[in-house]
Tab-separated table of C-alpha atoms in Angstrom:
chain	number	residue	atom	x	y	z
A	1	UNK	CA	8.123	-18.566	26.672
A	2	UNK	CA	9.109	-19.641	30.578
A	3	UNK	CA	6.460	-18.979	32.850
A	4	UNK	CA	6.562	-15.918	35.107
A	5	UNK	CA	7.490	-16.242	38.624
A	6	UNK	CA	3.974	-15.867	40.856
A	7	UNK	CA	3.675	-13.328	42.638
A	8	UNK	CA	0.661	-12.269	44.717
A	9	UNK	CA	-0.745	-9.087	44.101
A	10	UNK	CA	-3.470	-9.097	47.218
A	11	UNK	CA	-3.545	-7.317	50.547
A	12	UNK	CA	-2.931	-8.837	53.488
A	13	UNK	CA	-6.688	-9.176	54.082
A	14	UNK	CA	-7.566	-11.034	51.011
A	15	UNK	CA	-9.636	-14.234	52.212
A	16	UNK	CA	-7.946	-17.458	51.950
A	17	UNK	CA	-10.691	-18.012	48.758
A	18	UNK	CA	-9.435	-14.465	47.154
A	19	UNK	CA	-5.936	-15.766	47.174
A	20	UNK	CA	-6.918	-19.638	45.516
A	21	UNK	CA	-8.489	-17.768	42.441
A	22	UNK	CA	-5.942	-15.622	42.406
A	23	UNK	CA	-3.297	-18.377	42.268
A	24	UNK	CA	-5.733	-19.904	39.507
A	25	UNK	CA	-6.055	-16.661	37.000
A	26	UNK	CA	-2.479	-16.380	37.522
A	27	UNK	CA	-1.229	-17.332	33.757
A	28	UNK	CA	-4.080	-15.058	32.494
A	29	UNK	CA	-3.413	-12.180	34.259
A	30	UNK	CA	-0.073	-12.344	33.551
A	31	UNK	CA	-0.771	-12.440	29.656
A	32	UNK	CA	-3.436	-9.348	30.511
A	33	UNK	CA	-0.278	-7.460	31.681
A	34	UNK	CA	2.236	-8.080	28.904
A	35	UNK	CA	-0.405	-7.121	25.961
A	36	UNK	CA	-0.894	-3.972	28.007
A	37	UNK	CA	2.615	-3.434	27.983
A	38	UNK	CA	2.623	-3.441	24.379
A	39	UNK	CA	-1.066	-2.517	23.422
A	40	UNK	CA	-0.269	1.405	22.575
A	41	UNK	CA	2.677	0.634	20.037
A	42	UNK	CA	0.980	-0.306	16.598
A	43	UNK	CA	3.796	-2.524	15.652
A	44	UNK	CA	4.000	-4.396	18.684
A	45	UNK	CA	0.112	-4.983	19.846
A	46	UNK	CA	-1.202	-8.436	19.294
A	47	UNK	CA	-3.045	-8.971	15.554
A	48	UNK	CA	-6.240	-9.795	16.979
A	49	UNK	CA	-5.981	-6.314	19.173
A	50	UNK	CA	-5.465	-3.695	16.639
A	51	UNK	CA	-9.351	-2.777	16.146
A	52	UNK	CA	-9.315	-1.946	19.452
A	53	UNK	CA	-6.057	0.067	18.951
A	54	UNK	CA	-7.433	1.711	15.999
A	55	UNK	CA	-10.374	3.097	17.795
A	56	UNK	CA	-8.038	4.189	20.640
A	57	UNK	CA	-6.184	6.019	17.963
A	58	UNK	CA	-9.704	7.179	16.295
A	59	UNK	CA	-8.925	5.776	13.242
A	60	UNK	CA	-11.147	7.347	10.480
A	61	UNK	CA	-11.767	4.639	7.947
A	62	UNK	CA	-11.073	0.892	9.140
A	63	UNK	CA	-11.196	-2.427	7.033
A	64	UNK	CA	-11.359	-5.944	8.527
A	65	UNK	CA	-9.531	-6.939	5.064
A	66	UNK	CA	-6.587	-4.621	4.936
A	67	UNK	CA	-3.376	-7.230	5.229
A	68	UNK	CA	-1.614	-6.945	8.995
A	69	UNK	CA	0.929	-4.260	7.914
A	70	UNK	CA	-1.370	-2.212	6.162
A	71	UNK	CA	-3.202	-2.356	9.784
A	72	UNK	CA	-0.445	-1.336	11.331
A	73	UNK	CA	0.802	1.260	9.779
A	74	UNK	CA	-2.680	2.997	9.343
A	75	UNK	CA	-3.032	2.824	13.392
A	76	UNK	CA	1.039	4.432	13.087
A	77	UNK	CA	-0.175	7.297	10.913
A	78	UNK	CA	-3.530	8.044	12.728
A	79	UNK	CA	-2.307	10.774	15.136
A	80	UNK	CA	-0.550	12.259	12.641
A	81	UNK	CA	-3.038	12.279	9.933
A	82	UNK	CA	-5.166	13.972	12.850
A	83	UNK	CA	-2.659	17.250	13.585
A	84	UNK	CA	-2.112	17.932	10.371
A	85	UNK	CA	-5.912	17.118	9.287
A	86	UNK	CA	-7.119	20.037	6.191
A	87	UNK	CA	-3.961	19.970	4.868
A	88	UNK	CA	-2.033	18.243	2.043
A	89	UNK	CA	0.175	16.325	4.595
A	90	UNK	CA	-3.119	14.570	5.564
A	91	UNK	CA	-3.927	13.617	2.778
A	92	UNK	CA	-0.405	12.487	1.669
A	93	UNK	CA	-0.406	10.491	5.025
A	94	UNK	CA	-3.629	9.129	4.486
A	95	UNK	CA	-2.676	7.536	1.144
A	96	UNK	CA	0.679	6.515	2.173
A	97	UNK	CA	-0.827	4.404	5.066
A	98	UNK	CA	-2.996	2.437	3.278
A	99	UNK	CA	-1.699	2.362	0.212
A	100	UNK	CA	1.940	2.803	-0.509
A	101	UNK	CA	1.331	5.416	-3.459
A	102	UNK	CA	1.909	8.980	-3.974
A	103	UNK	CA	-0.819	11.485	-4.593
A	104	UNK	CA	-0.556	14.846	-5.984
A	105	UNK	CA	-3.159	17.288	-5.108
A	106	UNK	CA	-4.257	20.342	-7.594
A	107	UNK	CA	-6.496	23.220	-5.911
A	108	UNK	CA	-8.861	25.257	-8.314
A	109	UNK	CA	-6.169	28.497	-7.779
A	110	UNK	CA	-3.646	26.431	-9.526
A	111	UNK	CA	-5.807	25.462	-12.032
A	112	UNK	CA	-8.738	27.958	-12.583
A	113	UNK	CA	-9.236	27.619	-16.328
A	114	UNK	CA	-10.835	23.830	-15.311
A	115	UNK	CA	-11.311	23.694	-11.531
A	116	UNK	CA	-14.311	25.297	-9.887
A	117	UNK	CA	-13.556	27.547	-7.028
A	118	UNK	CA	-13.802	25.818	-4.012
A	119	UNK	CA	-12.705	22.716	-5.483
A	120	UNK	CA	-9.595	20.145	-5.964
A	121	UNK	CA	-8.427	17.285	-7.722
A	122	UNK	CA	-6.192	14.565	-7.039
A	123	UNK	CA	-4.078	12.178	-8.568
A	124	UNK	CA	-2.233	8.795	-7.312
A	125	UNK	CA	1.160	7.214	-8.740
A	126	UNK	CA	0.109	3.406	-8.034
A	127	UNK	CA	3.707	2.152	-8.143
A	128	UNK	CA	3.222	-0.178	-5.086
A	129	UNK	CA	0.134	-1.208	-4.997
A	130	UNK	CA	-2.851	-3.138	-7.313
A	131	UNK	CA	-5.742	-1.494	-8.754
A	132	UNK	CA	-9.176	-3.187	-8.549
A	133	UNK	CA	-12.818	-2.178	-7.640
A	134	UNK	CA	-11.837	-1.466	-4.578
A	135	UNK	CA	-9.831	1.388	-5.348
A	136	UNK	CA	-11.660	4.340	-5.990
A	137	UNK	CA	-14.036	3.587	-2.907
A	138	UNK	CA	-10.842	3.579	-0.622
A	139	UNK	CA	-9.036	6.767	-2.294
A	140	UNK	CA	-12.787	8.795	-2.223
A	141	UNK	CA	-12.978	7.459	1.915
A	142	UNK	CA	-9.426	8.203	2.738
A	143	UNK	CA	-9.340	11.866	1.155
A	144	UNK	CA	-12.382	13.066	2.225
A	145	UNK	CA	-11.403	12.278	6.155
A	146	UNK	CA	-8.422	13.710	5.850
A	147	UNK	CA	-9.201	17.464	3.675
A	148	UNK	CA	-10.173	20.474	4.957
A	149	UNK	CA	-14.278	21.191	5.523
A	150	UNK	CA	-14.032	23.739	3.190
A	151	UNK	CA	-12.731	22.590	-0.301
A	152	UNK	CA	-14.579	19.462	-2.884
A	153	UNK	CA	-13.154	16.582	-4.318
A	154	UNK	CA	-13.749	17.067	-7.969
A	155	UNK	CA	-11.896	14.251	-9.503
A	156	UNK	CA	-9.943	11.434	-8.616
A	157	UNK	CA	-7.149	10.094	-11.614
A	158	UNK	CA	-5.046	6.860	-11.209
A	159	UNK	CA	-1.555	6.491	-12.765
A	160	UNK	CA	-0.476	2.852	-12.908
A	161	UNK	CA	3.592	1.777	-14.207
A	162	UNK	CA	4.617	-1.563	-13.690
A	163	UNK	CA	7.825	-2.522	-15.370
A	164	UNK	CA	9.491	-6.214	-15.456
A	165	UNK	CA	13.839	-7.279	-15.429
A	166	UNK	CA	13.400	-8.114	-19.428
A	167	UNK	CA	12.613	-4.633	-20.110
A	168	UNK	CA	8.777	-5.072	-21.080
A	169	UNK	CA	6.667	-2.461	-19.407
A	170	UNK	CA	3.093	-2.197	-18.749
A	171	UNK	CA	1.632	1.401	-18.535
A	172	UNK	CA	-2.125	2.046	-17.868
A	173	UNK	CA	-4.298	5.282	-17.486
A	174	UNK	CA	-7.143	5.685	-15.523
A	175	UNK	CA	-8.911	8.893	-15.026
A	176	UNK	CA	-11.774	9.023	-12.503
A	177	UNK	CA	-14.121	12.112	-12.515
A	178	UNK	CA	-15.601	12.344	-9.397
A	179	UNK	CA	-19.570	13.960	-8.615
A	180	UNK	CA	-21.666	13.664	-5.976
A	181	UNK	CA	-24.042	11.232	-6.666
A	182	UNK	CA	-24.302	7.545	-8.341
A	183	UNK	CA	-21.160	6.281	-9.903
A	184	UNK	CA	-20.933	4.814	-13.725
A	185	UNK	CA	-17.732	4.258	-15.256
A	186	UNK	CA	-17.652	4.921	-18.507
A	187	UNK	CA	-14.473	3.036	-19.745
A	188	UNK	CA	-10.715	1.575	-19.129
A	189	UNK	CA	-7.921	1.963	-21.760
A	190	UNK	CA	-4.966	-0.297	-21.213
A	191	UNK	CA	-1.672	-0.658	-23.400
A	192	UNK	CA	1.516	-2.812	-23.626
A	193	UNK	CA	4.746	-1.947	-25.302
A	194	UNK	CA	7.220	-4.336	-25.827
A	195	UNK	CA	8.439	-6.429	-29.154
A	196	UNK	CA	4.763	-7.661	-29.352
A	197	UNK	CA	2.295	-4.691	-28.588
A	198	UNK	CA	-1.392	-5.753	-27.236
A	199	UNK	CA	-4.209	-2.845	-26.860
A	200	UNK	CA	-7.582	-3.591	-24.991
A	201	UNK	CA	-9.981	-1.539	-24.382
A	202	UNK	CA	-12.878	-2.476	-21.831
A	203	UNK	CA	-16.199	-0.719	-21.769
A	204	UNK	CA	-17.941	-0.916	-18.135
A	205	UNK	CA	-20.547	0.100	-15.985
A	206	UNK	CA	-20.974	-0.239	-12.477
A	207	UNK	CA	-23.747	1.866	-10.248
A	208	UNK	CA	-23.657	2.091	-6.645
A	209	UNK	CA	-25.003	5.957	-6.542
A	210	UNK	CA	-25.109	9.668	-8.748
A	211	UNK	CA	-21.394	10.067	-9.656
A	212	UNK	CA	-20.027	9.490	-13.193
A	213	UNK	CA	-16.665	7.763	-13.306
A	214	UNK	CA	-15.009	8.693	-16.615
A	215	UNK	CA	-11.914	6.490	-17.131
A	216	UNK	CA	-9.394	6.778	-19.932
């Protein structure tokens, strides 16, 4: 990068002291002014900025170890996510940012015979992105910033398809039913079809408050 032409920036009254430290900051200053330049646009701000940015934007939910474009593109989708907050936009949005995925959202009117009123449930297409423990947490943060006050999660379900070039294809299941309190999963069902078929089944438990996780 060539180095910007100096150029003072004091009144004529500045001391002859004023102007030395002035002529000393000079390179700094001049980096303070660029980032500003670019501090507002999300794909432009410097890496080590974009907290900052995100709390600017009043990002909801923020993690230190989200990759740099998954950073970005929540701080894109923040104002956004905030217009259209209570609605399923939002919580489309919400997803999308963070995620990649799709989500489907079923409200108790469209489903009375096993929703509550009052209450929703959701399900997410993971074609983009990996499943692991960290999953549910971030899909349970994400929708509840983004729904309405009114309505309750009741259940969260995770639809996973990966496929490969020599036409072997991986398909798990994973349905999450949601309360409030303690979480326990009850179990994960995965199964391969191909030439050579594999099914494994994997009982566990993990507890971190009062909801039961039922996977299948």
């Amino acid at each position: 990068m060539s180095q910007p032409e100096f150029v003072s920036k004091l009144p004529p009254s500045a001391s002859p002291l004023e102007r030395v430290m002035e002529q000393i900051f000079f390179e700094e200053i001049a980096l303070i002014e660029r980032d500003i330049k670019d501090f507002l646009d999300p794909y432009k701000c410097r890496a080590d900025l974009l907290p900052y940015l995100a709390w600017e934007m009043s990002v909801d939910d923020w993690d230190e170890n989200w990759d740099e474009i998954t950073k970005r593109d929540v701080i894109a989708a923040a104002i956004e996510i905030h217009i259209y907050k209570g609605t399923r936009y939002a919580l489309d949005k919400s997803i999308e940012s963070i995620r990649q995925d799709g989500l489907s959202v079923t409200e108790w009117f469209e489903d009375k015979a096993k929703l509550r009123p009052g209450f929703f449930r959701v399900n997410l297409q993971a074609r983009n992105s990996d499943i692991d423990e960290n999953t549910v947490p971030q899909i349970f943060k994400a929708v509840n910033n983004a729904k309405n006050t009114r309505s309750h999660l009741e259940s969260i379900s995770i639809t996973s398809q990966v496929s490969n070039p020599v036409k072997n294809s991986v398909l798990s299941r994973m349905g999450m039913i949601v309360r409030s309190g303690p979480w326990r999963t009850e179990n994960i069902t995965s199964s391969v079809n191909s030439n050579n078929v594999c099914f494994m089944r994997l009982g566990m438990i993990i507890r971190s408050g009062a909801l039961p996780l039922e996977i299948t």
